[in-house]
Coordinates of N, CA and C and ligand atoms in Angstrom, one line a residue:
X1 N -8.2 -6.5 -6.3 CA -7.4 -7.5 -5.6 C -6.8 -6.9 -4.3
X2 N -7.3 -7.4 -3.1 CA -6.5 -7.3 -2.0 C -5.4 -8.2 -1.4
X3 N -3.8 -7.8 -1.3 CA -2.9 -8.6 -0.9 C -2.0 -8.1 0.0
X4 N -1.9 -8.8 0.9 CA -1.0 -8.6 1.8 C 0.5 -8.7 1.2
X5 N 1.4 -8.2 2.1 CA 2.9 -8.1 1.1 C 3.2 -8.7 3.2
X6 N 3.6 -9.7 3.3 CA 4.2 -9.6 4.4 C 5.7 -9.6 5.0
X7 N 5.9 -9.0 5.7 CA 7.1 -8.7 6.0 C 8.3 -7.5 4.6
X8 N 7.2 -6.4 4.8 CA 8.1 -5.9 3.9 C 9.3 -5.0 4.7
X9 N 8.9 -4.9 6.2 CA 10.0 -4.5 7.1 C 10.1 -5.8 8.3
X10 N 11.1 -6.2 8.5 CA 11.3 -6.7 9.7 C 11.1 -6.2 11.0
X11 N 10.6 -7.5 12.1 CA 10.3 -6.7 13.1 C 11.2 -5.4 13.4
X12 N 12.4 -5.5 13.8 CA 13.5 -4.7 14.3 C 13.1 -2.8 13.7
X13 N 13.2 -3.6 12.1 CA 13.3 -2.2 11.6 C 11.6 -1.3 11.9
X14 N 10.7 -1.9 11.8 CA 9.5 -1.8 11.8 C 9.5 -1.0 13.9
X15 N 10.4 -1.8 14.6 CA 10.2 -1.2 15.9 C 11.1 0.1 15.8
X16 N 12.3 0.4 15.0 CA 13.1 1.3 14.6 C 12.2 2.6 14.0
X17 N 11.5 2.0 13.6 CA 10.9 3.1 13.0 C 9.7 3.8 13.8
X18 N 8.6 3.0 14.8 CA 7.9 3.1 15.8 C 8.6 3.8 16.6
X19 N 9.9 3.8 17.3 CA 10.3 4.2 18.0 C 11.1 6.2 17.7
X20 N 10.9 5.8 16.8 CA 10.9 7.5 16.0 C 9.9 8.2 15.5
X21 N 8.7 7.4 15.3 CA 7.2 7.8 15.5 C 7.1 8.6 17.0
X22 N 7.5 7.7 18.0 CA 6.8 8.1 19.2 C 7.2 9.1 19.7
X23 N 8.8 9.5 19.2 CA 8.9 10.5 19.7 C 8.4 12.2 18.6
X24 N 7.7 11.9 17.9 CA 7.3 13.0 16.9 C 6.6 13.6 17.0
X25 N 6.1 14.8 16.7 CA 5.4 16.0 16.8 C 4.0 15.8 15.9
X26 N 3.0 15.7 15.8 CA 2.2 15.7 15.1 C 1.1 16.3 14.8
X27 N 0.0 16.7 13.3 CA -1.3 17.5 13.7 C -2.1 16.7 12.9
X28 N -3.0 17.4 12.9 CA -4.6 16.8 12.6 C -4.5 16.3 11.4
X29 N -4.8 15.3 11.2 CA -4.9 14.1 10.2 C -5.7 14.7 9.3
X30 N -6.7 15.9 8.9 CA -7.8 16.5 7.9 C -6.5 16.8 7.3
X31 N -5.0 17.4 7.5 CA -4.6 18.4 6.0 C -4.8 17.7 5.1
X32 N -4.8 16.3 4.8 CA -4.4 15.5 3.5 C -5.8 15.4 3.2
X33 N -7.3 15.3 3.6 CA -8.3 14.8 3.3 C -9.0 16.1 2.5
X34 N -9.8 15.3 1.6 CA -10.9 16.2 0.7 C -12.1 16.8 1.8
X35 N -13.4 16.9 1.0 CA -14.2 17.7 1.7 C -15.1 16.7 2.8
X36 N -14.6 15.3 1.5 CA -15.9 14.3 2.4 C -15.3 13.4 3.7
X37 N -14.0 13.0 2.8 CA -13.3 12.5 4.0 C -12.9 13.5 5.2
X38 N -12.3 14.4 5.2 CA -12.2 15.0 6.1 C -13.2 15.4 7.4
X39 N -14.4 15.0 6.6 CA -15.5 15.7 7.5 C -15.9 13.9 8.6
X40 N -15.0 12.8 8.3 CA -15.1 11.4 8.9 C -14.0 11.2 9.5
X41 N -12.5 12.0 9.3 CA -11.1 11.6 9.4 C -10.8 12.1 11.0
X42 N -10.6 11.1 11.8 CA -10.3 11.6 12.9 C -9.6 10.8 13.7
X43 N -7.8 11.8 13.6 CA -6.6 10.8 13.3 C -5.1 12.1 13.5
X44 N -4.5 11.2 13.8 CA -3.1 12.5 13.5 C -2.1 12.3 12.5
X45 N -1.5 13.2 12.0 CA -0.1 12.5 10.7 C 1.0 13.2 11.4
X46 N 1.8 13.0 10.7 CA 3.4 13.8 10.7 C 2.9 14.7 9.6
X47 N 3.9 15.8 9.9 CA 3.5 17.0 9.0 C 4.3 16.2 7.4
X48 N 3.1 16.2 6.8 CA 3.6 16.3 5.4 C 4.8 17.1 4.9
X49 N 6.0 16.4 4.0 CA 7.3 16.8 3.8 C 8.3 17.2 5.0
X50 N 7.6 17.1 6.1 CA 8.7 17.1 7.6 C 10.1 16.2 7.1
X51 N 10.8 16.4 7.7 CA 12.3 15.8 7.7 C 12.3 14.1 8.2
X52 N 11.5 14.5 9.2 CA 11.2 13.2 9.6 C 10.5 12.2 8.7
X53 N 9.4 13.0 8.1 CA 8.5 11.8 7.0 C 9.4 11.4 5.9
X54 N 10.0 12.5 5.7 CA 11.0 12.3 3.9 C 11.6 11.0 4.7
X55 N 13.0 11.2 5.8 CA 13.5 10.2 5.9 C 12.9 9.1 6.4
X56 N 12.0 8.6 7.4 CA 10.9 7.4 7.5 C 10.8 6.9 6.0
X57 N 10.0 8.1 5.2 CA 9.4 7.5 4.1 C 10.6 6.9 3.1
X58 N 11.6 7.4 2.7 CA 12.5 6.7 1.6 C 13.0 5.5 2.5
X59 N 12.7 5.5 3.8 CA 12.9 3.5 4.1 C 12.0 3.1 3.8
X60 N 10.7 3.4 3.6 CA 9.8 2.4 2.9 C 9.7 2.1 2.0
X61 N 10.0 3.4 0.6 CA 10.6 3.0 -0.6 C 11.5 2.3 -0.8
X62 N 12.8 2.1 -0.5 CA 14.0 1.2 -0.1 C 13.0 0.1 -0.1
X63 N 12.2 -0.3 0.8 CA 12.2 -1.0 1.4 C 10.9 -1.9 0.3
X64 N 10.2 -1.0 -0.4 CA 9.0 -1.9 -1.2 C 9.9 -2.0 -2.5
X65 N 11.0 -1.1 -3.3 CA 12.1 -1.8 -4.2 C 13.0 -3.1 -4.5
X66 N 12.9 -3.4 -3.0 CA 13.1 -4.7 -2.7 C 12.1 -5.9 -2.5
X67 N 11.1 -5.5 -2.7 CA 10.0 -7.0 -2.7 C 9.7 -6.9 -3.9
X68 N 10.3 -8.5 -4.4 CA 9.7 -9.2 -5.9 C 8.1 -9.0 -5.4
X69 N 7.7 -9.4 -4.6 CA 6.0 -9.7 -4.7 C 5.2 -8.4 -4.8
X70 N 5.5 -7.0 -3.8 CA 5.1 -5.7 -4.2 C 5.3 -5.6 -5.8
X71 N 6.7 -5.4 -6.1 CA 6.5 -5.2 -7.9 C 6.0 -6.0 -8.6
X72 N 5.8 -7.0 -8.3 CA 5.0 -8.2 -9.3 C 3.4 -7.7 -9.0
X73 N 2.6 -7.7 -8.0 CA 1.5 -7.0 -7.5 C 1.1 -6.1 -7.8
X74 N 2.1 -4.4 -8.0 CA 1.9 -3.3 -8.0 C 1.9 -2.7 -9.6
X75 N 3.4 -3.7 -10.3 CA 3.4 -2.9 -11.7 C 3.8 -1.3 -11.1
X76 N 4.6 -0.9 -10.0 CA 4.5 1.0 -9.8 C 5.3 1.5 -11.3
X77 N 3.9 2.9 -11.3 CA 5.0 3.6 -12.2 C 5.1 4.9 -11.4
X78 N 4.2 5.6 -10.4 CA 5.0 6.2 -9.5 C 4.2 6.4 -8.3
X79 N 4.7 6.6 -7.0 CA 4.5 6.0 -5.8 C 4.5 7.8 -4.9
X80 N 3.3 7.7 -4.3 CA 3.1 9.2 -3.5 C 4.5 8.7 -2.2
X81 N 5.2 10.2 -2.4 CA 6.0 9.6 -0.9 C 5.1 9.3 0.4
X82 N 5.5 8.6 1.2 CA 4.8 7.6 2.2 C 4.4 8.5 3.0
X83 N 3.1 8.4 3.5 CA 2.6 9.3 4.9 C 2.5 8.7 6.3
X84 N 2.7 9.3 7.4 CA 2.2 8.7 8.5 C 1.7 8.8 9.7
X85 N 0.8 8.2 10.0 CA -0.6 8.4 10.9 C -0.8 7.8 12.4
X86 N -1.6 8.3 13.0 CA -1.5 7.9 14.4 C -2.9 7.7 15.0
X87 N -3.2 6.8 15.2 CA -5.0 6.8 16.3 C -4.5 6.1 17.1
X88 N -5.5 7.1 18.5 CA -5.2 6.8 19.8 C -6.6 6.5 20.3
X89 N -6.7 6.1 21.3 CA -8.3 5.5 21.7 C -9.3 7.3 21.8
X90 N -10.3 6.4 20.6 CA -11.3 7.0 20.7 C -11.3 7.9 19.0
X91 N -10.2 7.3 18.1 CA -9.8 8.1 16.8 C -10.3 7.0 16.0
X92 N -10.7 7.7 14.7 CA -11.3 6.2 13.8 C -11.1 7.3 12.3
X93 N -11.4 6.5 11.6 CA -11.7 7.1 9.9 C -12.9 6.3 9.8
X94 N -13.9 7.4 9.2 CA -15.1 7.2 8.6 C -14.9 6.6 7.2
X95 N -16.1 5.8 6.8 CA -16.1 5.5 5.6 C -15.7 6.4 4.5
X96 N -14.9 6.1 3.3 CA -14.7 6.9 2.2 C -13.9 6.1 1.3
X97 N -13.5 7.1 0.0 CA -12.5 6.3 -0.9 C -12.0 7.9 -1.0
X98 N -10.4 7.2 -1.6 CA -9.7 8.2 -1.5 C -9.6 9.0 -2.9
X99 N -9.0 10.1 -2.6 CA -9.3 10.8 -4.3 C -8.1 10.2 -5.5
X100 N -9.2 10.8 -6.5 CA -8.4 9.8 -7.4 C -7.0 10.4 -8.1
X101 N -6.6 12.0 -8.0 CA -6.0 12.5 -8.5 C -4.9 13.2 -7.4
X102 N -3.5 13.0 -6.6 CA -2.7 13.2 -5.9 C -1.6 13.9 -6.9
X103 N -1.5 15.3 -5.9 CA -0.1 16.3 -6.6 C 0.9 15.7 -5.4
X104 N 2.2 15.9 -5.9 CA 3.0 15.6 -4.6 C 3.2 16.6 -4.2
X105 N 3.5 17.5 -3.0 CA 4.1 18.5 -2.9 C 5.0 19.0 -3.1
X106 N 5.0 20.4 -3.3 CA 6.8 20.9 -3.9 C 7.4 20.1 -4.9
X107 N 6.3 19.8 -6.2 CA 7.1 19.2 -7.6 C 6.3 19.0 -8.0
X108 N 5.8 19.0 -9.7 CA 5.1 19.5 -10.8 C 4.5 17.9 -10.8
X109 N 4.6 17.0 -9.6 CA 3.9 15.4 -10.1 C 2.7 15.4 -9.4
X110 N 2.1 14.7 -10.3 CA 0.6 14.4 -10.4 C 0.5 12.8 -10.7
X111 N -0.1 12.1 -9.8 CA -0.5 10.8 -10.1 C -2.1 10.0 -9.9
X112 N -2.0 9.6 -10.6 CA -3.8 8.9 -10.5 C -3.6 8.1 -9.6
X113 N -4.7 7.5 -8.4 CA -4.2 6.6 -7.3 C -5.0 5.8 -7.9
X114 N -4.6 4.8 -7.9 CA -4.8 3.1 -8.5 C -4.9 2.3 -7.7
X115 N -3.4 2.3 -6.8 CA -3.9 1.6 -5.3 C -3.7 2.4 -4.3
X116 N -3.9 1.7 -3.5 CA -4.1 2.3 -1.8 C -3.2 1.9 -0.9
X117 N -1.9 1.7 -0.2 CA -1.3 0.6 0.6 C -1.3 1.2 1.9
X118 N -1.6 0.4 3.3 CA -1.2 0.9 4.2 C 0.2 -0.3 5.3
X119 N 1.1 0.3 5.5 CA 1.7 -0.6 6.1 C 1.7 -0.5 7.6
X120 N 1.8 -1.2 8.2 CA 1.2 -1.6 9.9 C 2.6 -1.4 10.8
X121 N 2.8 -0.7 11.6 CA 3.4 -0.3 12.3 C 3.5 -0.7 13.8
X122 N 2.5 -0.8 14.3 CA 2.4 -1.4 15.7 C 2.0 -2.9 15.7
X123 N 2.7 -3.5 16.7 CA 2.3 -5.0 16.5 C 0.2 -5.1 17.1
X124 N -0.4 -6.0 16.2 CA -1.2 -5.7 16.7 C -1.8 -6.1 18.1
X125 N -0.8 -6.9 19.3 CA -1.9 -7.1 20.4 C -1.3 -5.5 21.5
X126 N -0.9 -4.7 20.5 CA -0.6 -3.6 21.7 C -1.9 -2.6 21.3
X127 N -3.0 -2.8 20.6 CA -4.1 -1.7 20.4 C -5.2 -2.7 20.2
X128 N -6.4 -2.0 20.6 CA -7.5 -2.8 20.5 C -8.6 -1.9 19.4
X129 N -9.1 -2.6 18.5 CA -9.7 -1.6 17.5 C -8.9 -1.9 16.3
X130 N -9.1 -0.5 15.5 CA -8.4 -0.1 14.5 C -8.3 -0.7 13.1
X131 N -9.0 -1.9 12.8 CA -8.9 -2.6 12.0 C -9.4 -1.7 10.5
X132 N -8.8 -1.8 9.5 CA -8.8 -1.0 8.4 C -9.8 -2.1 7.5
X133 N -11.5 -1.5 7.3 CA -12.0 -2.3 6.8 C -12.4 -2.1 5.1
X134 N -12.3 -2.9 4.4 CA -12.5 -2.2 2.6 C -13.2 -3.3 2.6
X135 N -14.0 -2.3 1.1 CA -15.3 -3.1 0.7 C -14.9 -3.9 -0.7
X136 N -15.3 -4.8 -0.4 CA -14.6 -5.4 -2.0 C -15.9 -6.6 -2.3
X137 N -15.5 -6.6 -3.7 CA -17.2 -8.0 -4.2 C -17.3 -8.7 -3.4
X138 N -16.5 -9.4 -2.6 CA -17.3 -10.2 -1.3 C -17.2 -9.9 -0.3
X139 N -17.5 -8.3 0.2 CA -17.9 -7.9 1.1 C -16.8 -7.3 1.7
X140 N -17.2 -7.0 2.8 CA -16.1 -5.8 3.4 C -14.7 -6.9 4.1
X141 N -13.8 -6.3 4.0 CA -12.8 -7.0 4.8 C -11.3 -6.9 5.6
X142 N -11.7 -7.3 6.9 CA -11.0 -6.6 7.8 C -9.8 -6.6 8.2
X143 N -8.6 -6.2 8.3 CA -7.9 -6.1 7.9 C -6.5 -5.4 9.2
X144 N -5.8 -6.5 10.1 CA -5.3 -5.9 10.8 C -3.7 -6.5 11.0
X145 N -3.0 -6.2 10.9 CA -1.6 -7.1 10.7 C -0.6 -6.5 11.2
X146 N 0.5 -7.5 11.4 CA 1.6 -7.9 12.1 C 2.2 -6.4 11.5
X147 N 3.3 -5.7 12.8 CA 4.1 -5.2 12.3 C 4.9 -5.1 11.0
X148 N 5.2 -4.4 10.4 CA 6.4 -4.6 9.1 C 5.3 -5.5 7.9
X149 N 4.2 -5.7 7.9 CA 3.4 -6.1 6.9 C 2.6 -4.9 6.4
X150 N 2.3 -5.0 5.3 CA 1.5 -4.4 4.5 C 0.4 -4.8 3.4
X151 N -0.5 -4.0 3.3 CA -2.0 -4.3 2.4 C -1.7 -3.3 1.3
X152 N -2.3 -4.0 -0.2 CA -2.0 -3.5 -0.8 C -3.7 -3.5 -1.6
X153 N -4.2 -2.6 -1.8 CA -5.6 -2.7 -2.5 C -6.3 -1.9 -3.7
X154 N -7.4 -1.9 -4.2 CA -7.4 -1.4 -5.1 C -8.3 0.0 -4.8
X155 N -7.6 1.5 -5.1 CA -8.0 2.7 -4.6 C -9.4 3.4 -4.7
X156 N -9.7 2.7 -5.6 CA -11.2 2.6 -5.8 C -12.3 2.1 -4.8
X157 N -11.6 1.5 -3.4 CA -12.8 0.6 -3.0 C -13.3 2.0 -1.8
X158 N -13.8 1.9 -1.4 CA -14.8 2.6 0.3 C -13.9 1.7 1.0
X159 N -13.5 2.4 1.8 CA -12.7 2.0 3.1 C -12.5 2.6 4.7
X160 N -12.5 2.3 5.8 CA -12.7 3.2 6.5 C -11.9 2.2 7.7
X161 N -11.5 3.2 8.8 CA -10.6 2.2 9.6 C -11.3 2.5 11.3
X162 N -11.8 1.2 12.0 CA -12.5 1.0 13.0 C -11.7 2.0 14.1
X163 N -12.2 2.7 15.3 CA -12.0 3.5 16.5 C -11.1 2.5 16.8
X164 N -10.2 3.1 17.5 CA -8.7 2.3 18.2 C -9.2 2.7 19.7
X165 N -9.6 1.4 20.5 CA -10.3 1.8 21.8 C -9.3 2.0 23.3
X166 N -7.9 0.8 22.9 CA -6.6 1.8 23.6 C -5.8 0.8 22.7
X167 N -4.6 1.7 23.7 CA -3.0 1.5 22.9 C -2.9 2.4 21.8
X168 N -2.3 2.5 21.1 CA -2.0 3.3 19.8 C -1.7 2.4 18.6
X169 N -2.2 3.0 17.5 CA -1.9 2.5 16.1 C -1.4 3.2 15.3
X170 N 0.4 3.0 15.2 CA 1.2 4.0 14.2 C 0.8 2.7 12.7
X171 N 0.8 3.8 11.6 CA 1.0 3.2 10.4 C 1.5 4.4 9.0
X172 N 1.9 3.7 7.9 CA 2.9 4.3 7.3 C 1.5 4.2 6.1
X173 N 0.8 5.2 5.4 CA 0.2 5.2 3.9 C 0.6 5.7 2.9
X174 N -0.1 5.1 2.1 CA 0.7 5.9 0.5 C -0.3 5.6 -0.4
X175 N -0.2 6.0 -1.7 CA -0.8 5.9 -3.0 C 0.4 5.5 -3.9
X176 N -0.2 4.9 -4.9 CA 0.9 4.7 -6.6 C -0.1 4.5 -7.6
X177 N 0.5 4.9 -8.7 CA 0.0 4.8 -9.8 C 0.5 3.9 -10.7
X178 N 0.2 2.8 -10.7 CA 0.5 1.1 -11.6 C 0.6 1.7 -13.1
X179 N 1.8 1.1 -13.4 CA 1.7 1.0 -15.4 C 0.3 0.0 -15.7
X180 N -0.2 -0.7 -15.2 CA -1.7 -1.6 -15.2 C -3.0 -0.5 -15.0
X181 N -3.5 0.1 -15.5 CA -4.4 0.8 -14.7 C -5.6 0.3 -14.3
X182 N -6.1 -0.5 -15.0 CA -7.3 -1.7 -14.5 C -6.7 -2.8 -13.6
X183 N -7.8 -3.0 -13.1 CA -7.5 -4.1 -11.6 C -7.5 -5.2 -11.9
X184 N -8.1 -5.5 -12.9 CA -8.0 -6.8 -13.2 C -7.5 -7.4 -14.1
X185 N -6.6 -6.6 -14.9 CA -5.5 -7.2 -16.3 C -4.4 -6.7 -15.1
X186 N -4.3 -6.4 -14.2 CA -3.3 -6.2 -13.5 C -3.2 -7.6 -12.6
X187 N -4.2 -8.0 -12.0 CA -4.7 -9.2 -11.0 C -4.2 -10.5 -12.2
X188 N -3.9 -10.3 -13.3 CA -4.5 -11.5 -14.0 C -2.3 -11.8 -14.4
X189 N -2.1 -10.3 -14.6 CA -0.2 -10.3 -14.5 C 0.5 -11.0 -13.5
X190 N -0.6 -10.6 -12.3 CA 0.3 -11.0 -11.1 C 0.3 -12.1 -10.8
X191 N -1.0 -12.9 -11.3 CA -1.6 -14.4 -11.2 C -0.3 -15.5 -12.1
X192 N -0.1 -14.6 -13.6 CA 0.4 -15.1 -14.5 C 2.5 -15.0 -13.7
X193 N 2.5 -14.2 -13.6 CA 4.1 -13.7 -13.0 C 4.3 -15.1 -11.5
X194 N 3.3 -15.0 -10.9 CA 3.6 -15.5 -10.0 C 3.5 -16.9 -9.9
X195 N 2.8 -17.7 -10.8 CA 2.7 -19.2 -11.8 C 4.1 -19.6 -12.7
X196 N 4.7 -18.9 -12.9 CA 6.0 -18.9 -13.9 C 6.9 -18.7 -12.7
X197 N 7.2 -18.1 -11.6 CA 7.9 -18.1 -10.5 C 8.1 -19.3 -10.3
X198 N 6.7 -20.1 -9.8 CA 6.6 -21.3 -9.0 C 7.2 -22.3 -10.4
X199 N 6.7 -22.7 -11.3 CA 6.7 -23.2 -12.5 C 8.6 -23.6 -12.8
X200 N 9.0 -21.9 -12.4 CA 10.7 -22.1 -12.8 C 11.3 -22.1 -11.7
X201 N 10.7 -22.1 -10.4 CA 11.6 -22.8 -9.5 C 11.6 -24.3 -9.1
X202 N 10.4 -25.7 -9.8 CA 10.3 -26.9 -10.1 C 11.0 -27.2 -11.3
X203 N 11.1 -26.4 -12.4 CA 11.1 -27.2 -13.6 C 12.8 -26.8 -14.0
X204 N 12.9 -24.7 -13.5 CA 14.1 -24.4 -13.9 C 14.3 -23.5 -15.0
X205 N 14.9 -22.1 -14.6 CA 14.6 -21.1 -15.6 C 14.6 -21.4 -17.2
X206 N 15.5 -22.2 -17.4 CA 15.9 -22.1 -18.9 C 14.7 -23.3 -19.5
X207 N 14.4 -24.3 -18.3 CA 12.6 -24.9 -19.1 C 12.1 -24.3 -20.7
X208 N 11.9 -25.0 -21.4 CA 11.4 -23.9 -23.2 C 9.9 -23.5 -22.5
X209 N 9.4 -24.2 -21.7 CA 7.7 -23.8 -21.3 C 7.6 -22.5 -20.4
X210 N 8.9 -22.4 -19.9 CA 9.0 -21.9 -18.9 C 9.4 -20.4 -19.5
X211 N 10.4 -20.4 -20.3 CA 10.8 -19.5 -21.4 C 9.5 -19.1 -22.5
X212 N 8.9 -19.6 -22.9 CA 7.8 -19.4 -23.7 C 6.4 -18.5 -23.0
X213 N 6.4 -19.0 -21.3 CA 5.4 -18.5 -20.9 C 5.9 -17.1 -20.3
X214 N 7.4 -16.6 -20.3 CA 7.8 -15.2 -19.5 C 7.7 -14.5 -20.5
X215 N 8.0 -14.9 -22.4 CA 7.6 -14.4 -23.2 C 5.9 -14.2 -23.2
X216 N 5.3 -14.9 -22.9 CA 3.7 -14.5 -22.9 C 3.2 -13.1 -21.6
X217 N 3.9 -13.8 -20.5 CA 4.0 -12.5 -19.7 C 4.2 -10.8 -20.5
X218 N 5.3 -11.1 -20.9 CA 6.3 -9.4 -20.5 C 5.3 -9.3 -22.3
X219 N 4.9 -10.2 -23.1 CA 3.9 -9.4 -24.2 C 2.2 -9.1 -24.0
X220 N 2.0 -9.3 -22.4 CA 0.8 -8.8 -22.1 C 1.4 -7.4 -21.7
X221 N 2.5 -7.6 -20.7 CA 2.5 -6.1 -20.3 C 2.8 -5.4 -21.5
X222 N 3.3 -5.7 -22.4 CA 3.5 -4.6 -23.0 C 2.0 -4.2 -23.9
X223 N 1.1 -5.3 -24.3 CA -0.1 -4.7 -24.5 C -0.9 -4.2 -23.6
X224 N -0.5 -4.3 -22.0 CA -1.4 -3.5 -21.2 C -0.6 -2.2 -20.3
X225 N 0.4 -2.3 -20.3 CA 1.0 -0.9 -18.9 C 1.3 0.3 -19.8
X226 N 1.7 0.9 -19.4 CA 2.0 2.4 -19.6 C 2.8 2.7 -19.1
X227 N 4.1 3.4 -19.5 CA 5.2 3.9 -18.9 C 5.8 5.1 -19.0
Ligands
NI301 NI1 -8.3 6.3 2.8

């Protein structure tokens, strides 16, 4: 399942945060990449664990804590702290999928990547390019959005993000590892979670159908997540 989470930062904060990108120090986008990606990755980060990423990144946490639709979507049981990246004209990511097994640094955690999220940083009519394309059953799909929005997908797919021909494209990545580990008892939660939302904001939480079906919910998760 591919979904947009929109607006998980407002413009403001989203320019707040751009604006402390720009002034940052940065190197070659291969440290985080394996053997295959690396050899397609051509891009810049913030240094992994820099002062700057820890603090950037725990506003994005903050900030996906707070969206009913991310947790309803995600199921996280734990979330790689947030990375972030930079293509300037003439930088692109080759096709690949990302690895499936992430240590964090400097702590004994290990998580399986399940999804993939990238959140969008620059508005998009300031860069030409760059669109982050993933392959999914109906084909590849492209993928370029508003500041403060984010995509959320499944880490399994080939994905690769088009040459940014000018302007610049800051964006914030991450991995997590869902109490759902399949994509589609997880797709089928979020279908069900987000039907009982709509359901109890016409009918009214205390509804018995309404109450009967959050009980059918929270006894799937408990036959499907892991905690
Ligand atoms: Ni990737």
């Amino acid at each position: 399942m591919l979904l947009a989470i929109p607006d998980l930062l407002s413009g403001a904060e989203a320019a707040d945060i751009r604006a402390a990108l720009e002034a940052a120090d940065w190197v070659d986008g291969g440290v985080t990449a394996g053997a295959q990606s690396g050899g397609v990755k051509h891009n810049r980060q913030l240094p992994e664990g820099s002062a700057l990423a820890r603090a950037l990144g725990e506003r994005v946490l903050d900030a996906l804590a707070r969206s009913p639709l991310f947790l309803s979507a995600a199921l996280p049981l734990k979330t790689f702290p947030p990375l972030f990246n930079r293509y300037g004209p003439g930088e692109s990511f080759g096709l690949h999928v990302d690895n499936a097994i992430r240590a964090v640094p400097g702590t004994p955690v290990r998580l399986r990547t399940d999804l993939s999220a990238t959140l969008f940083l620059s508005e998009p009519d300031s860069y030409e390019g760059g669109e982050l394309l993933i392959e999914d059953s109906y084909g590849a799909q492209a993928v370029k959005l508003p500041a403060g929005h984010m995509i959320l997908y499944p880490a399994k797919s080939l994905h690769r993000v088009e040459t940014v021909t000018s302007g610049t494209r800051l964006a914030s990545f991450f991995w997590l590892q869902s109490m759902v580990r399949d994509d589609g008892e997880r797709a089928l939660l979020f279908d069900l979670d987000q039907s009982i939302q709509a359901l109890a904001a016409s009918q009214g939480l205390q509804h018995p159908e309404v109450v009967r079906l959050t009980g059918v919910y929270h006894n799937l998760v408990r036959r499907f997540a892991d905690s």
